[in-house]
Structures are given as structure tokens and as C-alpha cells.
Amino acid sequence: MLKNYLIEVLLQRYRYCLLLLFLITFSNPCHSNPQNHQETAGQFQQQLGTLLSTVAQKENKTTEVKLSTAEKQWIKQHPETSVGGSPDWTPFNFVEENGKYSGIANDYLILIAKKTGLEFKISIDQWSNNLKKISDQQIDILPSVYYTEERSHYLTYSTPYFEMLDYFFIRDDLHVKTFADLDGKRVALPEKYAHIELLRKHFPKINIVTVNTFSDAIEAVLENRADMLYDTYASLSYTLKQEGINTIIPFKSTRHLGKKSIYFVTRKDLPILS
């Protein structure tokens, strides 16, 4: 039921509105003061929730999802569909301090649930474990996934719902000016990240330090166990600003390698969900 047209029609408007809110919120001068980060992040989430509600109301009036008899029967026979969530990949896929699953991916799931009748059961785990679980058919859906050819053998990808620009962020005491200056430096990345494959191909002289989670990667740089991060600019800039970290700064993008996208993915053996 995660039909390509459903994700594209229901969520594309939200993507552009989200980007606008992101730019407005984080161009605010209050972000120069770390004490204001938490308040501004809260305002951002509140604005985002209001916007999402408005978009959902419009879509409820204008978009009708017609399920086939087989799809309706599958939903009836499967009252819950399992989703693997991340603990900390803000703002896309994370758990709030109160333990509530949140982020853009969850907002998308809420919209899809309203349109299809699917009931999602969210379980939280680190990325490498979630990838193994869906490969072992222990969960049905992952909501924020980069494409790799190897993963395509056991995952079915949706229409991409967010375009990413990957970026190196470095410690502010690292004296580098070019990509060549990164040779021999250490980059912290969560285990099984798609970025690892890309770095090994295009930046083979960079040393990769694998960690468990996105937050662990940031901690590795702060504790001088690594020199830099490599992830989507939106996620890194959002998280570092929200946590008031100003000693890890943007360096260079890998725009020349092409932008990447994130997708919903489902198990290959469940084509009815794709």
C-alpha cells in the first residue's frame, strides 16, 4: 500500500513546505546564542506540526486512495505493519526525550496510515540492526533509507521523498582547505551506512571510524576519536544547532558526486506493500 503515487502526491507538498520552514527557522539570528537553540527547535516543531495538519486537511479533501480488493484483504489479515525507527537521526527519523517516535518520516507514516488504514508498530534500534532485521524479514518497513545496489536485492524502494546534499563537517581546529587535505583524517560513521561505500570509492585515503549511531558519530568527533562527520547537510546542521555544538563546522559538500535521496523501503517478499 505504500504506492509510489501515494507518497508522491501526499508528501511532495510537505517536502517543499518543510524546506521553507527549515530555512526560515535556522536563518534566525537567535541561533548564534546556544541558549536559544532548544526554544527555537521547539518553535520549529510546533510550526511544522501546524503546517502538516494544514497539508493533511487539504489532502483529505482532494486525494482519494483506492485500494484493491487484495490490498484491503491484506490489511484485514495484518492488523499491524512493523516499522524500524532510528533513535537519533534528527530531524528525519528519531525519538524525542519523552520516548515518542518523531520526525519527518513519522509524519509521513501518519499521513499514509490515514489514507490506507495501515496500522504501524514502531520499534527503535540502531541503523545496522534495523537493516539486518528487514533483511531477515523481522520487520516490514524502513522509512528513511539511502539507495544502494546491494540493498536493492532485498528491499523495494518507494518514490524518493527527500533530496539530500551530503556534506563533510569538521572540527574547527582541523587545518584543511581541499579534499586532498582530508587524506589520512578520520571520519565517524554509523555501521552499515551507505556513505561508507561512497567514501571508500571516492575518498579511499580517508580513515573510517564506525560507531553505532548518528549521535555516537558526533560524540566521536567531540572527543577527538575522529576528525569529521559525513552525512546529509540537513541532518547535521539541524542536530548541531539544536544541541548548541559550534566546534564542528561545515567544510565541503560532495555535490560533484550527485545529490542523493531518501526513500521508504519494504521487504522484497511483500510486494503488496510496495
Short mmCIF file of N, CA and C in Angstrom, two decimals, residues 95-250:
data_model
loop_
_atom_site.label_atom_id
_atom_site.label_comp_id
_atom_site.label_asym_id
_atom_site.label_seq_id
_atom_site.Cartn_x
_atom_site.Cartn_y
_atom_site.Cartn_z
N VAL A 95 13.81 9.66 18.11
CA VAL A 95 12.97 9.54 19.30
C VAL A 95 13.18 10.78 20.16
N GLU A 96 12.09 11.40 20.60
CA GLU A 96 12.17 12.57 21.46
C GLU A 96 12.58 12.17 22.87
N GLU A 97 12.91 13.16 23.69
CA GLU A 97 13.35 12.88 25.06
C GLU A 97 12.28 12.15 25.87
N ASN A 98 11.01 12.37 25.52
CA ASN A 98 9.93 11.71 26.25
C ASN A 98 9.67 10.28 25.75
N GLY A 99 10.50 9.81 24.79
CA GLY A 99 10.36 8.46 24.29
C GLY A 99 9.43 8.31 23.10
N LYS A 100 8.87 9.42 22.62
CA LYS A 100 7.94 9.38 21.50
C LYS A 100 8.69 9.40 20.18
N TYR A 101 8.30 8.47 19.27
CA TYR A 101 8.90 8.46 17.94
C TYR A 101 8.44 9.70 17.18
N SER A 102 9.37 10.34 16.48
CA SER A 102 9.05 11.61 15.85
C SER A 102 9.87 11.78 14.57
N GLY A 103 9.70 12.96 13.95
CA GLY A 103 10.47 13.29 12.77
C GLY A 103 9.63 13.29 11.50
N ILE A 104 10.26 13.69 10.43
CA ILE A 104 9.59 13.78 9.14
C ILE A 104 9.05 12.43 8.71
N ALA A 105 9.85 11.37 8.90
CA ALA A 105 9.41 10.04 8.50
C ALA A 105 8.12 9.64 9.21
N ASN A 106 8.04 9.94 10.51
CA ASN A 106 6.83 9.59 11.25
C ASN A 106 5.63 10.40 10.79
N ASP A 107 5.85 11.67 10.44
CA ASP A 107 4.76 12.48 9.90
C ASP A 107 4.24 11.88 8.60
N TYR A 108 5.15 11.37 7.79
CA TYR A 108 4.74 10.70 6.55
C TYR A 108 3.93 9.45 6.86
N LEU A 109 4.38 8.67 7.85
CA LEU A 109 3.67 7.45 8.21
C LEU A 109 2.25 7.75 8.70
N ILE A 110 2.11 8.84 9.43
CA ILE A 110 0.78 9.23 9.93
C ILE A 110 -0.15 9.51 8.75
N LEU A 111 0.36 10.25 7.75
CA LEU A 111 -0.46 10.55 6.57
C LEU A 111 -0.84 9.28 5.82
N ILE A 112 0.13 8.40 5.65
CA ILE A 112 -0.12 7.15 4.92
C ILE A 112 -1.15 6.30 5.67
N ALA A 113 -1.03 6.24 7.00
CA ALA A 113 -1.98 5.48 7.80
C ALA A 113 -3.40 5.99 7.62
N LYS A 114 -3.54 7.33 7.60
CA LYS A 114 -4.87 7.91 7.43
C LYS A 114 -5.46 7.57 6.08
N LYS A 115 -4.62 7.47 5.07
CA LYS A 115 -5.11 7.24 3.72
C LYS A 115 -5.37 5.77 3.41
N THR A 116 -4.67 4.87 4.08
CA THR A 116 -4.74 3.45 3.71
C THR A 116 -5.40 2.57 4.76
N GLY A 117 -5.40 3.02 6.01
CA GLY A 117 -5.89 2.17 7.08
C GLY A 117 -4.82 1.28 7.67
N LEU A 118 -3.59 1.38 7.17
CA LEU A 118 -2.50 0.62 7.75
C LEU A 118 -2.23 1.09 9.18
N GLU A 119 -1.92 0.15 10.07
CA GLU A 119 -1.54 0.46 11.44
C GLU A 119 -0.06 0.13 11.59
N PHE A 120 0.73 1.12 11.97
CA PHE A 120 2.17 0.93 12.05
C PHE A 120 2.62 0.72 13.50
N LYS A 121 3.42 -0.32 13.70
CA LYS A 121 4.04 -0.58 15.00
C LYS A 121 5.52 -0.24 14.88
N ILE A 122 5.95 0.77 15.63
CA ILE A 122 7.31 1.27 15.52
C ILE A 122 8.20 0.61 16.57
N SER A 123 9.32 0.06 16.13
CA SER A 123 10.35 -0.41 17.06
C SER A 123 11.63 0.36 16.77
N ILE A 124 12.33 0.76 17.82
CA ILE A 124 13.50 1.62 17.69
C ILE A 124 14.78 0.81 17.88
N ASP A 125 15.72 1.01 16.96
CA ASP A 125 17.01 0.33 17.08
C ASP A 125 18.03 1.09 16.26
N GLN A 126 19.30 0.81 16.47
CA GLN A 126 20.34 1.46 15.67
C GLN A 126 20.26 0.97 14.23
N TRP A 127 20.83 1.76 13.33
CA TRP A 127 20.65 1.54 11.90
C TRP A 127 21.09 0.15 11.46
N SER A 128 22.26 -0.29 11.86
CA SER A 128 22.76 -1.59 11.40
C SER A 128 21.84 -2.73 11.82
N ASN A 129 21.26 -2.63 13.02
CA ASN A 129 20.33 -3.66 13.48
C ASN A 129 19.03 -3.64 12.68
N ASN A 130 18.52 -2.44 12.40
CA ASN A 130 17.29 -2.34 11.60
C ASN A 130 17.49 -2.91 10.21
N LEU A 131 18.65 -2.64 9.62
CA LEU A 131 18.92 -3.16 8.28
C LEU A 131 18.97 -4.68 8.30
N LYS A 132 19.56 -5.25 9.33
CA LYS A 132 19.60 -6.71 9.45
C LYS A 132 18.20 -7.28 9.69
N LYS A 133 17.41 -6.59 10.49
CA LYS A 133 16.06 -7.08 10.79
C LYS A 133 15.19 -7.16 9.54
N ILE A 134 15.26 -6.11 8.70
CA ILE A 134 14.43 -6.15 7.50
C ILE A 134 14.97 -7.18 6.51
N SER A 135 16.28 -7.36 6.49
CA SER A 135 16.89 -8.39 5.64
C SER A 135 16.47 -9.78 6.10
N ASP A 136 16.32 -9.95 7.42
CA ASP A 136 15.91 -11.24 8.00
C ASP A 136 14.39 -11.38 8.09
N GLN A 137 13.64 -10.41 7.52
CA GLN A 137 12.18 -10.41 7.48
C GLN A 137 11.55 -10.34 8.88
N GLN A 138 12.23 -9.63 9.78
CA GLN A 138 11.70 -9.44 11.13
C GLN A 138 10.89 -8.15 11.24
N ILE A 139 11.12 -7.20 10.33
CA ILE A 139 10.29 -6.00 10.24
C ILE A 139 9.93 -5.79 8.77
N ASP A 140 8.93 -4.95 8.53
CA ASP A 140 8.37 -4.81 7.18
C ASP A 140 8.84 -3.56 6.44
N ILE A 141 9.09 -2.46 7.17
CA ILE A 141 9.33 -1.16 6.53
C ILE A 141 10.47 -0.43 7.25
N LEU A 142 11.31 0.25 6.47
CA LEU A 142 12.22 1.26 6.99
C LEU A 142 11.86 2.57 6.31
N PRO A 143 11.75 3.66 7.06
CA PRO A 143 11.17 4.89 6.49
C PRO A 143 12.17 5.91 5.95
N SER A 144 13.47 5.74 6.20
CA SER A 144 14.44 6.75 5.75
C SER A 144 15.72 6.05 5.32
N VAL A 145 15.79 5.73 4.03
CA VAL A 145 16.86 4.86 3.55
C VAL A 145 17.49 5.43 2.28
N TYR A 146 18.81 5.41 2.23
CA TYR A 146 19.55 5.73 1.02
C TYR A 146 19.55 4.49 0.10
N TYR A 147 19.65 4.75 -1.19
CA TYR A 147 19.71 3.64 -2.15
C TYR A 147 21.13 3.12 -2.29
N THR A 148 21.27 1.81 -2.28
CA THR A 148 22.49 1.15 -2.74
C THR A 148 22.07 -0.06 -3.55
N GLU A 149 22.92 -0.46 -4.47
CA GLU A 149 22.59 -1.61 -5.31
C GLU A 149 22.47 -2.88 -4.48
N GLU A 150 23.34 -3.02 -3.50
CA GLU A 150 23.30 -4.23 -2.67
C GLU A 150 21.98 -4.34 -1.91
N ARG A 151 21.48 -3.23 -1.40
CA ARG A 151 20.21 -3.25 -0.67
C ARG A 151 19.03 -3.55 -1.57
N SER A 152 19.14 -3.17 -2.83
CA SER A 152 18.02 -3.36 -3.76
C SER A 152 17.72 -4.83 -4.00
N HIS A 153 18.63 -5.72 -3.62
CA HIS A 153 18.40 -7.15 -3.80
C HIS A 153 17.36 -7.68 -2.81
N TYR A 154 17.20 -7.01 -1.67
CA TYR A 154 16.23 -7.49 -0.69
C TYR A 154 15.23 -6.41 -0.24
N LEU A 155 15.34 -5.20 -0.82
CA LEU A 155 14.41 -4.12 -0.48
C LEU A 155 13.74 -3.58 -1.73
N THR A 156 12.49 -3.17 -1.59
CA THR A 156 11.78 -2.47 -2.66
C THR A 156 11.68 -1.00 -2.26
N TYR A 157 12.12 -0.11 -3.16
CA TYR A 157 12.19 1.32 -2.87
C TYR A 157 10.94 2.04 -3.36
N SER A 158 10.49 3.02 -2.58
CA SER A 158 9.40 3.89 -2.99
C SER A 158 9.93 4.98 -3.92
N THR A 159 9.04 5.85 -4.36
CA THR A 159 9.48 7.10 -4.97
C THR A 159 10.28 7.88 -3.92
N PRO A 160 11.42 8.49 -4.27
CA PRO A 160 12.16 9.28 -3.28
C PRO A 160 11.32 10.44 -2.77
N TYR A 161 11.41 10.71 -1.48
CA TYR A 161 10.59 11.78 -0.93
C TYR A 161 11.39 12.95 -0.38
N PHE A 162 12.72 12.85 -0.36
CA PHE A 162 13.52 13.98 0.07
C PHE A 162 14.88 13.89 -0.60
N GLU A 163 15.33 14.98 -1.22
CA GLU A 163 16.64 15.02 -1.87
C GLU A 163 17.67 15.55 -0.89
N MET A 164 18.80 14.85 -0.82
CA MET A 164 19.82 15.17 0.17
C MET A 164 21.08 15.73 -0.49
N LEU A 165 21.75 16.60 0.24
CA LEU A 165 23.08 17.06 -0.13
C LEU A 165 24.03 16.60 0.97
N ASP A 166 24.94 15.69 0.63
CA ASP A 166 25.88 15.17 1.61
C ASP A 166 27.03 16.14 1.81
N TYR A 167 27.52 16.20 3.05
CA TYR A 167 28.46 17.26 3.42
C TYR A 167 29.45 16.76 4.46
N PHE A 168 30.70 17.19 4.32
CA PHE A 168 31.68 16.98 5.38
C PHE A 168 31.57 18.11 6.40
N PHE A 169 31.49 17.74 7.67
CA PHE A 169 31.59 18.68 8.78
C PHE A 169 32.85 18.32 9.56
N ILE A 170 33.67 19.30 9.87
CA ILE A 170 34.96 19.04 10.51
C ILE A 170 35.07 19.76 11.86
N ARG A 171 35.98 19.29 12.70
CA ARG A 171 36.30 20.04 13.90
C ARG A 171 36.91 21.38 13.51
N ASP A 172 36.61 22.41 14.25
CA ASP A 172 37.06 23.74 13.85
C ASP A 172 38.56 23.95 14.03
N ASP A 173 39.27 22.99 14.64
CA ASP A 173 40.72 23.10 14.77
C ASP A 173 41.46 22.30 13.70
N LEU A 174 40.71 21.77 12.75
CA LEU A 174 41.32 20.99 11.67
C LEU A 174 41.72 21.94 10.54
N HIS A 175 42.99 21.99 10.25
CA HIS A 175 43.51 22.95 9.27
C HIS A 175 43.53 22.30 7.88
N VAL A 176 42.39 22.37 7.20
CA VAL A 176 42.27 21.78 5.87
C VAL A 176 41.58 22.78 4.95
N LYS A 177 41.93 22.71 3.67
CA LYS A 177 41.34 23.61 2.69
C LYS A 177 40.75 22.88 1.49
N THR A 178 41.27 21.71 1.17
CA THR A 178 40.83 20.97 -0.01
C THR A 178 40.48 19.54 0.38
N PHE A 179 39.84 18.83 -0.54
CA PHE A 179 39.53 17.42 -0.29
C PHE A 179 40.81 16.62 -0.07
N ALA A 180 41.89 16.98 -0.79
CA ALA A 180 43.15 16.25 -0.65
C ALA A 180 43.69 16.34 0.77
N ASP A 181 43.38 17.44 1.45
CA ASP A 181 43.84 17.62 2.83
C ASP A 181 43.16 16.66 3.80
N LEU A 182 42.09 16.02 3.36
CA LEU A 182 41.38 15.07 4.22
C LEU A 182 42.04 13.70 4.25
N ASP A 183 42.99 13.46 3.36
CA ASP A 183 43.68 12.17 3.33
C ASP A 183 44.34 11.91 4.69
N GLY A 184 44.09 10.71 5.21
CA GLY A 184 44.65 10.34 6.50
C GLY A 184 43.82 10.77 7.69
N LYS A 185 42.82 11.61 7.45
CA LYS A 185 41.95 12.05 8.55
C LYS A 185 40.89 10.98 8.83
N ARG A 186 40.25 11.09 10.00
CA ARG A 186 39.28 10.09 10.44
C ARG A 186 37.86 10.64 10.36
N VAL A 187 36.96 9.87 9.73
CA VAL A 187 35.56 10.25 9.67
C VAL A 187 34.74 9.23 10.44
N ALA A 188 33.85 9.70 11.30
CA ALA A 188 33.00 8.82 12.10
C ALA A 188 31.68 8.60 11.39
N LEU A 189 31.31 7.33 11.21
CA LEU A 189 30.07 6.97 10.52
C LEU A 189 29.41 5.79 11.22
N PRO A 190 28.08 5.80 11.34
CA PRO A 190 27.39 4.62 11.87
C PRO A 190 27.61 3.39 10.99
N GLU A 191 27.69 2.26 11.62
CA GLU A 191 27.91 1.00 10.92
C GLU A 191 26.81 0.74 9.88
N LYS A 192 27.21 0.27 8.72
CA LYS A 192 26.31 -0.10 7.61
C LYS A 192 25.71 1.11 6.89
N TYR A 193 26.22 2.31 7.15
CA TYR A 193 25.76 3.49 6.42
C TYR A 193 26.13 3.38 4.94
N ALA A 194 25.24 3.86 4.08
CA ALA A 194 25.53 3.88 2.65
C ALA A 194 26.73 4.78 2.34
N HIS A 195 26.96 5.78 3.17
CA HIS A 195 28.08 6.70 2.96
C HIS A 195 29.43 6.00 3.01
N ILE A 196 29.52 4.89 3.73
CA ILE A 196 30.79 4.17 3.84
C ILE A 196 31.24 3.68 2.47
N GLU A 197 30.30 3.11 1.72
CA GLU A 197 30.62 2.63 0.37
C GLU A 197 31.08 3.77 -0.52
N LEU A 198 30.40 4.90 -0.43
CA LEU A 198 30.76 6.06 -1.26
C LEU A 198 32.15 6.59 -0.92
N LEU A 199 32.46 6.69 0.37
CA LEU A 199 33.76 7.21 0.77
C LEU A 199 34.89 6.27 0.35
N ARG A 200 34.67 4.99 0.47
CA ARG A 200 35.71 4.04 0.08
C ARG A 200 35.99 4.10 -1.42
N LYS A 201 34.98 4.45 -2.18
CA LYS A 201 35.15 4.54 -3.62
C LYS A 201 35.82 5.85 -4.04
N HIS A 202 35.38 6.96 -3.47
CA HIS A 202 35.83 8.27 -3.94
C HIS A 202 36.89 8.92 -3.05
N PHE A 203 36.99 8.49 -1.79
CA PHE A 203 37.97 9.06 -0.87
C PHE A 203 38.68 7.93 -0.12
N PRO A 204 39.39 7.07 -0.85
CA PRO A 204 39.95 5.86 -0.24
C PRO A 204 41.01 6.11 0.82
N LYS A 205 41.57 7.31 0.89
CA LYS A 205 42.62 7.60 1.86
C LYS A 205 42.08 8.19 3.16
N ILE A 206 40.77 8.40 3.22
CA ILE A 206 40.15 8.81 4.48
C ILE A 206 39.92 7.57 5.34
N ASN A 207 40.27 7.65 6.60
CA ASN A 207 40.09 6.53 7.53
C ASN A 207 38.68 6.57 8.13
N ILE A 208 37.98 5.45 8.04
CA ILE A 208 36.59 5.37 8.52
C ILE A 208 36.55 4.76 9.92
N VAL A 209 35.95 5.49 10.84
CA VAL A 209 35.74 5.01 12.21
C VAL A 209 34.25 4.69 12.34
N THR A 210 33.90 3.41 12.47
CA THR A 210 32.49 3.03 12.57
C THR A 210 32.02 3.09 14.02
N VAL A 211 30.81 3.59 14.19
CA VAL A 211 30.17 3.70 15.50
C VAL A 211 28.77 3.12 15.39
N ASN A 212 28.03 3.12 16.49
CA ASN A 212 26.70 2.51 16.48
C ASN A 212 25.62 3.43 15.92
N THR A 213 25.65 4.70 16.30
CA THR A 213 24.55 5.60 15.97
C THR A 213 25.07 6.95 15.47
N PHE A 214 24.14 7.73 14.93
CA PHE A 214 24.42 9.10 14.48
C PHE A 214 24.97 9.94 15.63
N SER A 215 24.36 9.84 16.80
CA SER A 215 24.83 10.59 17.97
C SER A 215 26.23 10.16 18.38
N ASP A 216 26.51 8.86 18.28
CA ASP A 216 27.84 8.36 18.61
C ASP A 216 28.90 8.95 17.68
N ALA A 217 28.53 9.17 16.41
CA ALA A 217 29.47 9.78 15.47
C ALA A 217 29.83 11.19 15.90
N ILE A 218 28.83 11.96 16.32
CA ILE A 218 29.08 13.32 16.79
C ILE A 218 29.97 13.29 18.03
N GLU A 219 29.67 12.37 18.95
CA GLU A 219 30.48 12.26 20.17
C GLU A 219 31.92 11.90 19.85
N ALA A 220 32.12 11.06 18.84
CA ALA A 220 33.48 10.66 18.47
C ALA A 220 34.31 11.85 18.04
N VAL A 221 33.68 12.79 17.31
CA VAL A 221 34.41 13.99 16.89
C VAL A 221 34.65 14.92 18.08
N LEU A 222 33.65 15.09 18.91
CA LEU A 222 33.81 15.95 20.08
C LEU A 222 34.90 15.44 21.01
N GLU A 223 35.06 14.12 21.09
CA GLU A 223 36.04 13.50 21.98
C GLU A 223 37.38 13.24 21.29
N ASN A 224 37.53 13.74 20.06
CA ASN A 224 38.78 13.63 19.30
C ASN A 224 39.14 12.18 18.96
N ARG A 225 38.14 11.32 18.88
CA ARG A 225 38.36 9.97 18.36
C ARG A 225 38.17 9.95 16.86
N ALA A 226 37.66 11.04 16.31
CA ALA A 226 37.51 11.23 14.86
C ALA A 226 37.66 12.72 14.57
N ASP A 227 37.90 13.03 13.31
CA ASP A 227 38.14 14.41 12.92
C ASP A 227 36.94 15.08 12.25
N MET A 228 36.04 14.26 11.72
CA MET A 228 34.95 14.86 10.92
C MET A 228 33.77 13.91 10.81
N LEU A 229 32.68 14.48 10.30
CA LEU A 229 31.44 13.76 10.04
C LEU A 229 31.12 13.85 8.56
N TYR A 230 30.35 12.89 8.08
CA TYR A 230 29.88 12.95 6.69
C TYR A 230 28.47 12.40 6.65
N ASP A 231 27.53 13.29 6.35
CA ASP A 231 26.12 12.91 6.35
C ASP A 231 25.38 13.98 5.56
N THR A 232 24.05 13.89 5.54
CA THR A 232 23.28 14.92 4.87
C THR A 232 23.39 16.25 5.61
N TYR A 233 23.51 17.33 4.85
CA TYR A 233 23.67 18.65 5.45
C TYR A 233 22.49 18.99 6.36
N ALA A 234 21.28 18.66 5.92
CA ALA A 234 20.09 19.00 6.70
C ALA A 234 20.14 18.38 8.08
N SER A 235 20.53 17.11 8.16
CA SER A 235 20.55 16.42 9.44
C SER A 235 21.67 16.93 10.34
N LEU A 236 22.86 17.08 9.77
CA LEU A 236 23.99 17.55 10.58
C LEU A 236 23.77 18.98 11.07
N SER A 237 23.37 19.88 10.19
CA SER A 237 23.20 21.28 10.59
C SER A 237 22.09 21.40 11.62
N TYR A 238 20.98 20.68 11.42
CA TYR A 238 19.86 20.72 12.36
C TYR A 238 20.30 20.24 13.74
N THR A 239 20.96 19.08 13.77
CA THR A 239 21.32 18.47 15.05
C THR A 239 22.36 19.29 15.80
N LEU A 240 23.38 19.75 15.09
CA LEU A 240 24.43 20.53 15.74
C LEU A 240 23.90 21.85 16.29
N LYS A 241 23.02 22.50 15.54
CA LYS A 241 22.41 23.74 16.01
C LYS A 241 21.50 23.48 17.21
N GLN A 242 20.73 22.40 17.12
CA GLN A 242 19.80 22.10 18.20
C GLN A 242 20.54 21.81 19.51
N GLU A 243 21.70 21.18 19.41
CA GLU A 243 22.45 20.81 20.61
C GLU A 243 23.46 21.88 21.01
N GLY A 244 23.51 22.96 20.25
CA GLY A 244 24.40 24.05 20.61
C GLY A 244 25.87 23.74 20.40
N ILE A 245 26.18 22.88 19.46
CA ILE A 245 27.58 22.50 19.18
C ILE A 245 28.13 23.42 18.10
N ASN A 246 29.12 24.20 18.44
CA ASN A 246 29.69 25.14 17.47
C ASN A 246 31.15 24.85 17.14
N THR A 247 31.68 23.72 17.61
CA THR A 247 33.07 23.35 17.33
C THR A 247 33.17 22.35 16.18
N ILE A 248 32.03 21.97 15.61
CA ILE A 248 32.01 21.13 14.40
C ILE A 248 31.32 21.96 13.33
N ILE A 249 32.03 22.23 12.24
CA ILE A 249 31.58 23.23 11.27
C ILE A 249 31.52 22.65 9.86
N PRO A 250 30.70 23.21 8.97
CA PRO A 250 30.65 22.74 7.58
C PRO A 250 31.98 22.96 6.88
#
